[in-house]
């Protein structure tokens, strides 16, 4: 078990000198672990100390608890919080577009539901209808509404 990166970020934002957190329970850390790599970089710069303790009892296959301890050194960035760089922006395609293969296929699937919702007579936006249908994006609903209007 290894914690997620957002847990480490939240802990770093609030941790004071001497405070600890168990960030992994395992026999060894995975080679490509982004959390372990980030904590090793912070340890190299003196912001945290890393150590591990051997488990003495309890169920499970994990032999070690990997622990991070906060030092008094101030973190870089505003308010001592690390600035995350290099985050890719979200793409134009939403998860349902990837799941179905194309927006056109999704439009064909939802067109009858959109037609019946619009037949109820209430004025509804594409966003409202998308929420009712459980879609992440209103774009397929807009396309379906445009094809019905044409």
mmCIF file of N, CA and C in Angstrom:
data_model
loop_
_atom_site.group_PDB
_atom_site.id
_atom_site.type_symbol
_atom_site.label_atom_id
_atom_site.label_comp_id
_atom_site.label_asym_id
_atom_site.label_seq_id
_atom_site.Cartn_x
_atom_site.Cartn_y
_atom_site.Cartn_z
ATOM 1 N N UNK A 1 0.848 -1.165 0.000
ATOM 2 C CA UNK A 1 0.000 0.000 0.000
ATOM 3 C C UNK A 1 0.897 1.233 0.000
ATOM 4 N N UNK A 2 0.667 2.126 -0.940
ATOM 5 C CA UNK A 2 1.389 3.386 -0.998
ATOM 6 C C UNK A 2 0.350 4.487 -1.196
ATOM 7 N N UNK A 3 0.507 5.594 -0.480
ATOM 8 C CA UNK A 3 -0.491 6.665 -0.554
ATOM 9 C C UNK A 3 -0.417 7.370 -1.901
ATOM 10 N N UNK A 4 -1.469 8.082 -2.239
ATOM 11 C CA UNK A 4 -1.508 8.829 -3.487
ATOM 12 C C UNK A 4 -0.783 10.161 -3.317
ATOM 13 N N UNK A 5 -0.399 10.733 -4.445
ATOM 14 C CA UNK A 5 0.370 11.977 -4.446
ATOM 15 C C UNK A 5 -0.399 13.129 -3.812
ATOM 16 N N UNK A 6 -1.721 13.183 -4.002
ATOM 17 C CA UNK A 6 -2.493 14.279 -3.417
ATOM 18 C C UNK A 6 -2.521 14.197 -1.891
ATOM 19 N N UNK A 7 -2.390 13.004 -1.325
ATOM 20 C CA UNK A 7 -2.310 12.850 0.130
ATOM 21 C C UNK A 7 -0.992 13.433 0.635
ATOM 22 N N UNK A 8 0.086 13.168 -0.080
ATOM 23 C CA UNK A 8 1.399 13.716 0.289
ATOM 24 C C UNK A 8 1.381 15.235 0.184
ATOM 25 N N UNK A 9 0.782 15.771 -0.867
ATOM 26 C CA UNK A 9 0.703 17.223 -1.051
ATOM 27 C C UNK A 9 -0.073 17.861 0.092
ATOM 28 N N UNK A 10 -1.205 17.282 0.465
ATOM 29 C CA UNK A 10 -2.005 17.819 1.564
ATOM 30 C C UNK A 10 -1.240 17.744 2.879
ATOM 31 N N UNK A 11 -0.526 16.646 3.095
ATOM 32 C CA UNK A 11 0.241 16.509 4.334
ATOM 33 C C UNK A 11 1.371 17.530 4.386
ATOM 34 N N UNK A 12 2.071 17.724 3.266
ATOM 35 C CA UNK A 12 3.159 18.705 3.230
ATOM 36 C C UNK A 12 2.661 20.118 3.505
ATOM 37 N N UNK A 13 1.449 20.426 3.064
ATOM 38 C CA UNK A 13 0.898 21.766 3.266
ATOM 39 C C UNK A 13 0.594 22.050 4.724
ATOM 40 N N UNK A 14 0.314 21.004 5.515
ATOM 41 C CA UNK A 14 -0.092 21.214 6.907
ATOM 42 C C UNK A 14 0.919 20.708 7.931
ATOM 43 N N UNK A 15 1.886 19.907 7.517
ATOM 44 C CA UNK A 15 2.813 19.283 8.462
ATOM 45 C C UNK A 15 3.752 20.316 9.077
ATOM 46 N N UNK A 16 4.031 20.128 10.366
ATOM 47 C CA UNK A 16 4.981 20.979 11.073
ATOM 48 C C UNK A 16 6.230 20.160 11.386
ATOM 49 N N UNK A 17 7.276 20.832 11.827
ATOM 50 C CA UNK A 17 8.544 20.184 12.133
ATOM 51 C C UNK A 17 8.337 19.012 13.095
ATOM 52 N N UNK A 18 8.851 17.843 12.707
ATOM 53 C CA UNK A 18 8.774 16.656 13.552
ATOM 54 C C UNK A 18 7.568 15.769 13.299
ATOM 55 N N UNK A 19 6.596 16.237 12.564
ATOM 56 C CA UNK A 19 5.404 15.440 12.296
ATOM 57 C C UNK A 19 5.737 14.343 11.287
ATOM 58 N N UNK A 20 5.140 13.162 11.476
ATOM 59 C CA UNK A 20 5.426 12.026 10.605
ATOM 60 C C UNK A 20 4.152 11.529 9.936
ATOM 61 N N UNK A 21 4.376 10.776 8.845
ATOM 62 C CA UNK A 21 3.283 10.131 8.127
ATOM 63 C C UNK A 21 3.821 8.834 7.518
ATOM 64 N N UNK A 22 3.042 7.769 7.637
ATOM 65 C CA UNK A 22 3.385 6.514 6.975
ATOM 66 C C UNK A 22 2.890 6.633 5.542
ATOM 67 N N UNK A 23 3.824 6.632 4.582
ATOM 68 C CA UNK A 23 3.424 6.801 3.188
ATOM 69 C C UNK A 23 3.380 5.484 2.427
ATOM 70 N N UNK A 24 3.885 4.413 3.036
ATOM 71 C CA UNK A 24 3.792 3.103 2.380
ATOM 72 C C UNK A 24 3.963 2.003 3.411
ATOM 73 N N UNK A 25 3.266 0.899 3.150
ATOM 74 C CA UNK A 25 3.473 -0.339 3.913
ATOM 75 C C UNK A 25 3.726 -1.412 2.877
ATOM 76 N N UNK A 26 4.941 -1.907 2.830
ATOM 77 C CA UNK A 26 5.306 -2.868 1.789
ATOM 78 C C UNK A 26 6.614 -3.544 2.150
ATOM 79 N N UNK A 27 6.956 -4.595 1.413
ATOM 80 C CA UNK A 27 8.258 -5.229 1.558
ATOM 81 C C UNK A 27 9.317 -4.370 0.885
ATOM 82 N N UNK A 28 8.955 -3.770 -0.259
ATOM 83 C CA UNK A 28 9.840 -2.837 -0.961
ATOM 84 C C UNK A 28 8.978 -1.858 -1.731
ATOM 85 N N UNK A 29 9.529 -0.689 -2.032
ATOM 86 C CA UNK A 29 8.794 0.301 -2.817
ATOM 87 C C UNK A 29 8.912 -0.014 -4.298
ATOM 88 N N UNK A 30 7.841 0.176 -5.067
ATOM 89 C CA UNK A 30 7.929 -0.044 -6.511
ATOM 90 C C UNK A 30 8.964 0.874 -7.146
ATOM 91 N N UNK A 31 9.670 0.387 -8.141
ATOM 92 C CA UNK A 31 10.742 1.147 -8.786
ATOM 93 C C UNK A 31 10.217 2.439 -9.393
ATOM 94 N N UNK A 32 9.071 2.414 -10.044
ATOM 95 C CA UNK A 32 8.551 3.583 -10.729
ATOM 96 C C UNK A 32 7.586 4.416 -9.904
ATOM 97 N N UNK A 33 7.596 4.293 -8.595
ATOM 98 C CA UNK A 33 6.647 5.011 -7.748
ATOM 99 C C UNK A 33 6.918 6.507 -7.783
ATOM 100 N N UNK A 34 5.931 7.279 -8.248
ATOM 101 C CA UNK A 34 6.074 8.735 -8.326
ATOM 102 C C UNK A 34 6.120 9.348 -6.931
ATOM 103 N N UNK A 35 5.361 8.786 -5.992
ATOM 104 C CA UNK A 35 5.354 9.311 -4.625
ATOM 105 C C UNK A 35 6.729 9.118 -3.983
ATOM 106 N N UNK A 36 7.304 7.930 -4.125
ATOM 107 C CA UNK A 36 8.619 7.669 -3.543
ATOM 108 C C UNK A 36 9.683 8.560 -4.183
ATOM 109 N N UNK A 37 9.604 8.748 -5.488
ATOM 110 C CA UNK A 37 10.567 9.609 -6.177
ATOM 111 C C UNK A 37 10.470 11.045 -5.676
ATOM 112 N N UNK A 38 9.231 11.541 -5.536
ATOM 113 C CA UNK A 38 9.026 12.907 -5.041
ATOM 114 C C UNK A 38 9.569 13.064 -3.627
ATOM 115 N N UNK A 39 9.309 12.081 -2.765
ATOM 116 C CA UNK A 39 9.787 12.173 -1.389
ATOM 117 C C UNK A 39 11.308 12.053 -1.326
ATOM 118 N N UNK A 40 11.905 11.250 -2.203
ATOM 119 C CA UNK A 40 13.368 11.177 -2.231
ATOM 120 C C UNK A 40 13.977 12.517 -2.641
ATOM 121 N N UNK A 41 13.357 13.211 -3.598
ATOM 122 C CA UNK A 41 13.835 14.538 -3.999
ATOM 123 C C UNK A 41 13.712 15.536 -2.851
ATOM 124 N N UNK A 42 12.596 15.469 -2.116
ATOM 125 C CA UNK A 42 12.424 16.354 -0.965
ATOM 126 C C UNK A 42 13.432 16.030 0.134
ATOM 127 N N UNK A 43 13.746 14.757 0.306
ATOM 128 C CA UNK A 43 14.739 14.359 1.309
ATOM 129 C C UNK A 43 16.130 14.830 0.904
ATOM 130 N N UNK A 44 16.444 14.764 -0.394
ATOM 131 C CA UNK A 44 17.751 15.216 -0.862
ATOM 132 C C UNK A 44 17.931 16.724 -0.652
ATOM 133 N N UNK A 45 16.833 17.475 -0.720
ATOM 134 C CA UNK A 45 16.920 18.920 -0.513
ATOM 135 C C UNK A 45 16.746 19.315 0.944
ATOM 136 N N UNK A 46 16.527 18.342 1.826
ATOM 137 C CA UNK A 46 16.476 18.620 3.262
ATOM 138 C C UNK A 46 15.122 19.018 3.807
ATOM 139 N N UNK A 47 14.059 18.860 3.038
ATOM 140 C CA UNK A 47 12.728 19.242 3.508
ATOM 141 C C UNK A 47 12.077 18.161 4.364
ATOM 142 N N UNK A 48 12.439 16.899 4.131
ATOM 143 C CA UNK A 48 11.895 15.783 4.900
ATOM 144 C C UNK A 48 13.004 14.774 5.177
ATOM 145 N N UNK A 49 12.751 13.896 6.132
ATOM 146 C CA UNK A 49 13.632 12.757 6.405
ATOM 147 C C UNK A 49 12.841 11.491 6.115
ATOM 148 N N UNK A 50 13.484 10.534 5.492
ATOM 149 C CA UNK A 50 12.832 9.269 5.171
ATOM 150 C C UNK A 50 13.479 8.139 5.962
ATOM 151 N N UNK A 51 12.650 7.266 6.483
ATOM 152 C CA UNK A 51 13.170 6.070 7.144
ATOM 153 C C UNK A 51 12.091 4.998 7.106
ATOM 154 N N UNK A 52 12.471 3.801 7.529
ATOM 155 C CA UNK A 52 11.512 2.705 7.543
ATOM 156 C C UNK A 52 11.649 1.939 8.846
ATOM 157 N N UNK A 53 10.558 1.325 9.251
ATOM 158 C CA UNK A 53 10.517 0.506 10.454
ATOM 159 C C UNK A 53 10.029 -0.878 10.075
ATOM 160 N N UNK A 54 10.623 -1.889 10.677
ATOM 161 C CA UNK A 54 10.187 -3.266 10.423
ATOM 162 C C UNK A 54 8.950 -3.561 11.263
ATOM 163 N N UNK A 55 7.987 -4.223 10.633
ATOM 164 C CA UNK A 55 6.783 -4.627 11.358
ATOM 165 C C UNK A 55 7.125 -5.790 12.262
ATOM 166 N N UNK A 56 6.566 -5.760 13.461
ATOM 167 C CA UNK A 56 6.847 -6.838 14.404
ATOM 168 C C UNK A 56 5.692 -7.824 14.522
ATOM 169 N N UNK A 57 4.468 -7.357 14.267
ATOM 170 C CA UNK A 57 3.318 -8.258 14.392
ATOM 171 C C UNK A 57 2.170 -7.745 13.538
ATOM 172 N N UNK A 58 1.121 -8.547 13.418
ATOM 173 C CA UNK A 58 -0.062 -8.153 12.666
ATOM 174 C C UNK A 58 -0.184 -8.919 11.366
ATOM 175 N N UNK A 59 -1.409 -8.960 10.827
ATOM 176 C CA UNK A 59 -1.636 -9.681 9.579
ATOM 177 C C UNK A 59 -1.116 -8.901 8.377
ATOM 178 N N UNK A 60 -0.907 -9.606 7.289
ATOM 179 C CA UNK A 60 -0.477 -8.950 6.056
ATOM 180 C C UNK A 60 0.900 -9.389 5.623
ATOM 181 N N UNK A 61 1.230 -9.098 4.375
ATOM 182 C CA UNK A 61 2.510 -9.494 3.806
ATOM 183 C C UNK A 61 3.562 -8.397 3.891
ATOM 184 N N UNK A 62 3.174 -7.195 4.333
ATOM 185 C CA UNK A 62 4.118 -6.088 4.352
ATOM 186 C C UNK A 62 5.118 -6.272 5.492
ATOM 187 N N UNK A 63 6.402 -6.076 5.185
ATOM 188 C CA UNK A 63 7.435 -6.219 6.204
ATOM 189 C C UNK A 63 7.882 -4.891 6.800
ATOM 190 N N UNK A 64 7.654 -3.773 6.043
ATOM 191 C CA UNK A 64 8.150 -2.473 6.483
ATOM 192 C C UNK A 64 7.070 -1.410 6.421
ATOM 193 N N UNK A 65 7.233 -0.422 7.294
ATOM 194 C CA UNK A 65 6.448 0.810 7.223
ATOM 195 C C UNK A 65 7.414 1.893 6.780
ATOM 196 N N UNK A 66 7.144 2.535 5.655
ATOM 197 C CA UNK A 66 7.981 3.613 5.148
ATOM 198 C C UNK A 66 7.408 4.929 5.677
ATOM 199 N N UNK A 67 8.240 5.693 6.367
ATOM 200 C CA UNK A 67 7.783 6.869 7.098
ATOM 201 C C UNK A 67 8.530 8.107 6.611
ATOM 202 N N UNK A 68 7.799 9.215 6.518
ATOM 203 C CA UNK A 68 8.382 10.504 6.172
ATOM 204 C C UNK A 68 8.205 11.428 7.383
ATOM 205 N N UNK A 69 9.278 12.145 7.735
ATOM 206 C CA UNK A 69 9.233 13.087 8.857
ATOM 207 C C UNK A 69 9.557 14.476 8.324
ATOM 208 N N UNK A 70 8.750 15.450 8.672
ATOM 209 C CA UNK A 70 8.921 16.829 8.222
ATOM 210 C C UNK A 70 10.044 17.498 9.004
ATOM 211 N N UNK A 71 10.905 18.227 8.288
ATOM 212 C CA UNK A 71 11.960 19.000 8.933
ATOM 213 C C UNK A 71 11.514 20.454 9.034
ATOM 214 N N UNK A 72 12.353 21.282 9.637
ATOM 215 C CA UNK A 72 12.012 22.691 9.832
ATOM 216 C C UNK A 72 12.259 23.530 8.586
ATOM 217 N N UNK A 73 12.920 22.980 7.574
ATOM 218 C CA UNK A 73 13.236 23.744 6.375
ATOM 219 C C UNK A 73 11.959 24.095 5.612
ATOM 220 N N UNK A 74 11.829 25.382 5.257
ATOM 221 C CA UNK A 74 10.646 25.875 4.564
ATOM 222 C C UNK A 74 10.572 25.308 3.150
ATOM 223 N N UNK A 75 9.375 24.889 2.748
ATOM 224 C CA UNK A 75 9.167 24.390 1.394
ATOM 225 C C UNK A 75 9.175 25.543 0.404
ATOM 226 N N UNK A 76 9.638 25.314 -0.826
ATOM 227 C CA UNK A 76 9.606 26.376 -1.827
ATOM 228 C C UNK A 76 8.181 26.665 -2.276
ATOM 229 N N UNK A 77 7.943 27.858 -2.762
ATOM 230 C CA UNK A 77 6.627 28.226 -3.284
ATOM 231 C C UNK A 77 5.864 29.092 -2.309
ATOM 232 N N UNK A 78 4.734 29.646 -2.732
ATOM 233 C CA UNK A 78 3.949 30.512 -1.859
ATOM 234 C C UNK A 78 3.345 29.735 -0.704
ATOM 235 N N UNK A 79 3.540 30.234 0.497
ATOM 236 C CA UNK A 79 2.989 29.581 1.683
ATOM 237 C C UNK A 79 3.671 28.274 2.013
ATOM 238 N N UNK A 80 4.839 28.017 1.430
ATOM 239 C CA UNK A 80 5.551 26.785 1.742
ATOM 240 C C UNK A 80 5.026 25.569 1.029
ATOM 241 N N UNK A 81 4.138 25.729 0.082
ATOM 242 C CA UNK A 81 3.575 24.595 -0.648
ATOM 243 C C UNK A 81 4.339 24.430 -1.953
ATOM 244 N N UNK A 82 4.639 23.203 -2.301
ATOM 245 C CA UNK A 82 5.341 22.940 -3.553
ATOM 246 C C UNK A 82 4.478 23.312 -4.745
ATOM 247 N N UNK A 83 5.074 23.909 -5.732
ATOM 248 C CA UNK A 83 4.375 24.250 -6.951
ATOM 249 C C UNK A 83 4.515 23.091 -7.923
ATOM 250 N N UNK A 84 3.384 22.605 -8.419
ATOM 251 C CA UNK A 84 3.394 21.498 -9.358
ATOM 252 C C UNK A 84 3.527 22.068 -10.760
ATOM 253 N N UNK A 85 4.529 21.589 -11.492
ATOM 254 C CA UNK A 85 4.745 22.055 -12.851
ATOM 255 C C UNK A 85 4.625 20.872 -13.795
ATOM 256 N N UNK A 86 4.292 21.167 -15.015
ATOM 257 C CA UNK A 86 4.263 20.127 -16.034
ATOM 258 C C UNK A 86 3.007 19.288 -16.029
ATOM 259 N N UNK A 87 1.915 19.781 -15.455
ATOM 260 C CA UNK A 87 0.663 19.038 -15.489
ATOM 261 C C UNK A 87 0.004 19.262 -16.834
ATOM 262 N N UNK A 88 -0.328 18.192 -17.503
ATOM 263 C CA UNK A 88 -0.948 18.299 -18.817
ATOM 264 C C UNK A 88 -2.393 18.777 -18.669
ATOM 265 N N UNK A 89 -2.828 19.688 -19.530
ATOM 266 C CA UNK A 89 -4.236 20.085 -19.489
ATOM 267 C C UNK A 89 -5.115 18.938 -19.983
ATOM 268 N N UNK A 90 -6.368 18.976 -19.564
ATOM 269 C CA UNK A 90 -7.295 17.947 -20.001
ATOM 270 C C UNK A 90 -7.518 18.053 -21.494
ATOM 271 N N UNK A 91 -7.635 16.941 -22.138
ATOM 272 C CA UNK A 91 -7.836 16.916 -23.575
ATOM 273 C C UNK A 91 -9.261 17.301 -23.951
ATOM 274 N N UNK A 92 -9.481 17.471 -25.220
ATOM 275 C CA UNK A 92 -10.813 17.836 -25.716
ATOM 276 C C UNK A 92 -11.767 16.657 -25.631
ATOM 277 N N UNK A 93 -11.242 15.441 -25.643
ATOM 278 C CA UNK A 93 -12.084 14.257 -25.599
ATOM 279 C C UNK A 93 -12.357 13.874 -24.157
ATOM 280 N N UNK A 94 -13.582 13.591 -23.849
ATOM 281 C CA UNK A 94 -14.008 13.191 -22.515
ATOM 282 C C UNK A 94 -13.975 11.668 -22.412
ATOM 283 N N UNK A 95 -14.029 11.127 -21.187
ATOM 284 C CA UNK A 95 -13.955 9.664 -21.026
ATOM 285 C C UNK A 95 -15.010 8.895 -21.811
ATOM 286 N N UNK A 96 -16.239 9.425 -21.909
ATOM 287 C CA UNK A 96 -17.247 8.664 -22.647
ATOM 288 C C UNK A 96 -16.940 8.630 -24.133
ATOM 289 N N UNK A 97 -16.227 9.647 -24.668
ATOM 290 C CA UNK A 97 -15.841 9.623 -26.068
ATOM 291 C C UNK A 97 -14.862 8.492 -26.328
ATOM 292 N N UNK A 98 -13.925 8.287 -25.413
ATOM 293 C CA UNK A 98 -12.947 7.216 -25.571
ATOM 294 C C UNK A 98 -13.603 5.850 -25.388
ATOM 295 N N UNK A 99 -14.575 5.781 -24.483
ATOM 296 C CA UNK A 99 -15.223 4.506 -24.203
ATOM 297 C C UNK A 99 -16.022 4.021 -25.397
ATOM 298 N N UNK A 100 -16.710 4.914 -26.089
ATOM 299 C CA UNK A 100 -17.548 4.490 -27.203
ATOM 300 C C UNK A 100 -16.814 4.510 -28.527
ATOM 301 N N UNK A 101 -15.710 5.189 -28.601
ATOM 302 C CA UNK A 101 -14.956 5.219 -29.842
ATOM 303 C C UNK A 101 -15.173 6.475 -30.641
ATOM 304 N N UNK A 102 -16.350 7.089 -30.574
ATOM 305 C CA UNK A 102 -16.579 8.339 -31.301
ATOM 306 C C UNK A 102 -17.794 9.038 -30.736
ATOM 307 N N UNK A 103 -17.810 10.333 -30.920
ATOM 308 C CA UNK A 103 -18.935 11.143 -30.473
ATOM 309 C C UNK A 103 -20.183 10.807 -31.288
ATOM 310 N N UNK A 104 -20.022 10.492 -32.579
ATOM 311 C CA UNK A 104 -21.162 10.196 -33.446
ATOM 312 C C UNK A 104 -21.932 8.982 -32.949
ATOM 313 N N UNK A 105 -21.214 7.977 -32.491
ATOM 314 C CA UNK A 105 -21.879 6.781 -31.987
ATOM 315 C C UNK A 105 -22.681 7.116 -30.728
ATOM 316 N N UNK A 106 -22.111 7.949 -29.876
ATOM 317 C CA UNK A 106 -22.799 8.348 -28.661
ATOM 318 C C UNK A 106 -24.042 9.174 -28.993
ATOM 319 N N UNK A 107 -23.941 10.051 -29.979
ATOM 320 C CA UNK A 107 -25.085 10.871 -30.390
ATOM 321 C C UNK A 107 -26.219 9.977 -30.870
ATOM 322 N N UNK A 108 -25.887 8.953 -31.659
ATOM 323 C CA UNK A 108 -26.923 8.010 -32.123
ATOM 324 C C UNK A 108 -27.578 7.299 -30.941
ATOM 325 N N UNK A 109 -26.787 6.961 -29.925
ATOM 326 C CA UNK A 109 -27.323 6.239 -28.773
ATOM 327 C C UNK A 109 -28.227 7.112 -27.910
ATOM 328 N N UNK A 110 -27.894 8.393 -27.769
ATOM 329 C CA UNK A 110 -28.674 9.238 -26.862
ATOM 330 C C UNK A 110 -29.783 10.018 -27.558
ATOM 331 N N UNK A 111 -29.810 10.015 -28.884
ATOM 332 C CA UNK A 111 -30.804 10.806 -29.620
ATOM 333 C C UNK A 111 -32.246 10.493 -29.196
ATOM 334 N N UNK A 112 -32.663 9.225 -29.024
ATOM 335 C CA UNK A 112 -34.047 8.969 -28.594
ATOM 336 C C UNK A 112 -34.357 9.543 -27.209
ATOM 337 N N UNK A 113 -33.400 9.457 -26.281
ATOM 338 C CA UNK A 113 -33.625 10.001 -24.943
ATOM 339 C C UNK A 113 -33.719 11.524 -24.988
ATOM 340 N N UNK A 114 -32.863 12.160 -25.779
ATOM 341 C CA UNK A 114 -32.897 13.622 -25.905
ATOM 342 C C UNK A 114 -34.230 14.045 -26.517
ATOM 343 N N UNK A 115 -34.675 13.325 -27.529
ATOM 344 C CA UNK A 115 -35.948 13.639 -28.182
ATOM 345 C C UNK A 115 -37.099 13.534 -27.182
ATOM 346 N N UNK A 116 -37.133 12.504 -26.367
ATOM 347 C CA UNK A 116 -38.232 12.332 -25.408
ATOM 348 C C UNK A 116 -38.172 13.387 -24.299
ATOM 349 N N UNK A 117 -36.979 13.768 -23.878
ATOM 350 C CA UNK A 117 -36.855 14.816 -22.853
ATOM 351 C C UNK A 117 -37.340 16.150 -23.404
ATOM 352 N N UNK A 118 -36.974 16.451 -24.652
ATOM 353 C CA UNK A 118 -37.414 17.706 -25.268
ATOM 354 C C UNK A 118 -38.916 17.694 -25.542
ATOM 355 N N UNK A 119 -39.507 16.512 -25.766
ATOM 356 C CA UNK A 119 -40.944 16.406 -26.041
ATOM 357 C C UNK A 119 -41.786 16.724 -24.815
ATOM 358 N N UNK A 120 -41.190 16.699 -23.630
ATOM 359 C CA UNK A 120 -41.931 17.021 -22.409
ATOM 360 C C UNK A 120 -42.356 18.487 -22.383
ATOM 361 N N UNK A 121 -41.729 19.328 -23.198
ATOM 362 C CA UNK A 121 -42.168 20.703 -23.349
ATOM 363 C C UNK A 121 -41.425 21.727 -22.512
ATOM 364 N N UNK A 122 -40.639 21.308 -21.552
ATOM 365 C CA UNK A 122 -39.888 22.267 -20.741
ATOM 366 C C UNK A 122 -38.667 22.745 -21.504
ATOM 367 N N UNK A 123 -38.283 23.989 -21.259
ATOM 368 C CA UNK A 123 -37.054 24.496 -21.873
ATOM 369 C C UNK A 123 -35.884 23.930 -21.086
ATOM 370 N N UNK A 124 -35.017 23.231 -21.747
ATOM 371 C CA UNK A 124 -33.857 22.626 -21.090
ATOM 372 C C UNK A 124 -32.625 22.888 -21.926
ATOM 373 N N UNK A 125 -31.526 23.075 -21.218
ATOM 374 C CA UNK A 125 -30.256 23.287 -21.914
ATOM 375 C C UNK A 125 -29.587 21.941 -22.153
ATOM 376 N N UNK A 126 -28.583 21.950 -23.014
ATOM 377 C CA UNK A 126 -27.837 20.725 -23.294
ATOM 378 C C UNK A 126 -27.140 20.230 -22.033
ATOM 379 N N UNK A 127 -26.683 21.158 -21.199
ATOM 380 C CA UNK A 127 -25.997 20.778 -19.954
ATOM 381 C C UNK A 127 -26.943 20.047 -19.004
ATOM 382 N N UNK A 128 -28.187 20.556 -18.889
ATOM 383 C CA UNK A 128 -29.176 19.926 -18.007
ATOM 384 C C UNK A 128 -29.515 18.518 -18.494
ATOM 385 N N UNK A 129 -29.705 18.385 -19.787
ATOM 386 C CA UNK A 129 -30.031 17.075 -20.350
ATOM 387 C C UNK A 129 -28.860 16.118 -20.182
ATOM 388 N N UNK A 130 -27.642 16.604 -20.374
ATOM 389 C CA UNK A 130 -26.457 15.755 -20.193
ATOM 390 C C UNK A 130 -26.382 15.244 -18.765
ATOM 391 N N UNK A 131 -26.671 16.115 -17.796
ATOM 392 C CA UNK A 131 -26.660 15.673 -16.398
ATOM 393 C C UNK A 131 -27.714 14.607 -16.150
ATOM 394 N N UNK A 132 -28.909 14.786 -16.733
ATOM 395 C CA UNK A 132 -29.969 13.790 -16.561
ATOM 396 C C UNK A 132 -29.564 12.440 -17.149
ATOM 397 N N UNK A 133 -28.840 12.477 -18.253
ATOM 398 C CA UNK A 133 -28.421 11.232 -18.906
ATOM 399 C C UNK A 133 -27.145 10.648 -18.311
ATOM 400 N N UNK A 134 -26.498 11.401 -17.416
ATOM 401 C CA UNK A 134 -25.284 10.903 -16.777
ATOM 402 C C UNK A 134 -24.050 11.028 -17.640
ATOM 403 N N UNK A 135 -23.999 12.033 -18.504
ATOM 404 C CA UNK A 135 -22.852 12.237 -19.380
ATOM 405 C C UNK A 135 -21.881 13.236 -18.760
ATOM 406 N N UNK A 136 -20.611 13.074 -19.059
ATOM 407 C CA UNK A 136 -19.589 13.987 -18.566
ATOM 408 C C UNK A 136 -19.613 15.316 -19.309
ATOM 409 N N UNK A 137 -20.009 15.290 -20.556
ATOM 410 C CA UNK A 137 -19.947 16.461 -21.415
ATOM 411 C C UNK A 137 -21.302 16.702 -22.061
ATOM 412 N N UNK A 138 -21.614 17.973 -22.315
ATOM 413 C CA UNK A 138 -22.858 18.322 -22.979
ATOM 414 C C UNK A 138 -22.712 18.328 -24.496
ATOM 415 N N UNK A 139 -21.498 18.159 -24.997
ATOM 416 C CA UNK A 139 -21.256 18.225 -26.439
ATOM 417 C C UNK A 139 -22.083 17.208 -27.238
ATOM 418 N N UNK A 140 -22.159 15.937 -26.836
ATOM 419 C CA UNK A 140 -22.990 14.998 -27.614
ATOM 420 C C UNK A 140 -24.462 15.409 -27.631
ATOM 421 N N UNK A 141 -24.948 16.003 -26.547
ATOM 422 C CA UNK A 141 -26.347 16.447 -26.503
ATOM 423 C C UNK A 141 -26.540 17.617 -27.464
ATOM 424 N N UNK A 142 -25.574 18.542 -27.493
ATOM 425 C CA UNK A 142 -25.658 19.675 -28.425
ATOM 426 C C UNK A 142 -25.708 19.176 -29.875
ATOM 427 N N UNK A 143 -24.858 18.209 -30.198
ATOM 428 C CA UNK A 143 -24.834 17.663 -31.550
ATOM 429 C C UNK A 143 -26.161 16.987 -31.877
ATOM 430 N N UNK A 144 -26.708 16.242 -30.913
ATOM 431 C CA UNK A 144 -27.996 15.572 -31.136
ATOM 432 C C UNK A 144 -29.103 16.609 -31.342
ATOM 433 N N UNK A 145 -29.090 17.689 -30.541
ATOM 434 C CA UNK A 145 -30.105 18.728 -30.685
ATOM 435 C C UNK A 145 -29.974 19.447 -32.033
ATOM 436 N N UNK A 146 -28.748 19.686 -32.484
ATOM 437 C CA UNK A 146 -28.552 20.325 -33.779
ATOM 438 C C UNK A 146 -29.021 19.439 -34.928
ATOM 439 N N UNK A 147 -28.782 18.142 -34.826
ATOM 440 C CA UNK A 147 -29.225 17.242 -35.905
ATOM 441 C C UNK A 147 -30.747 17.120 -35.918
ATOM 442 N N UNK A 148 -31.415 17.258 -34.757
ATOM 443 C CA UNK A 148 -32.866 17.228 -34.717
ATOM 444 C C UNK A 148 -33.456 18.508 -35.282
ATOM 445 N N UNK A 149 -32.768 19.619 -35.069
ATOM 446 C CA UNK A 149 -33.274 20.911 -35.559
ATOM 447 C C UNK A 149 -33.108 21.048 -37.066
ATOM 448 N N UNK A 150 -32.167 20.335 -37.630
ATOM 449 C CA UNK A 150 -31.902 20.473 -39.073
ATOM 450 C C UNK A 150 -32.906 19.754 -39.927
#
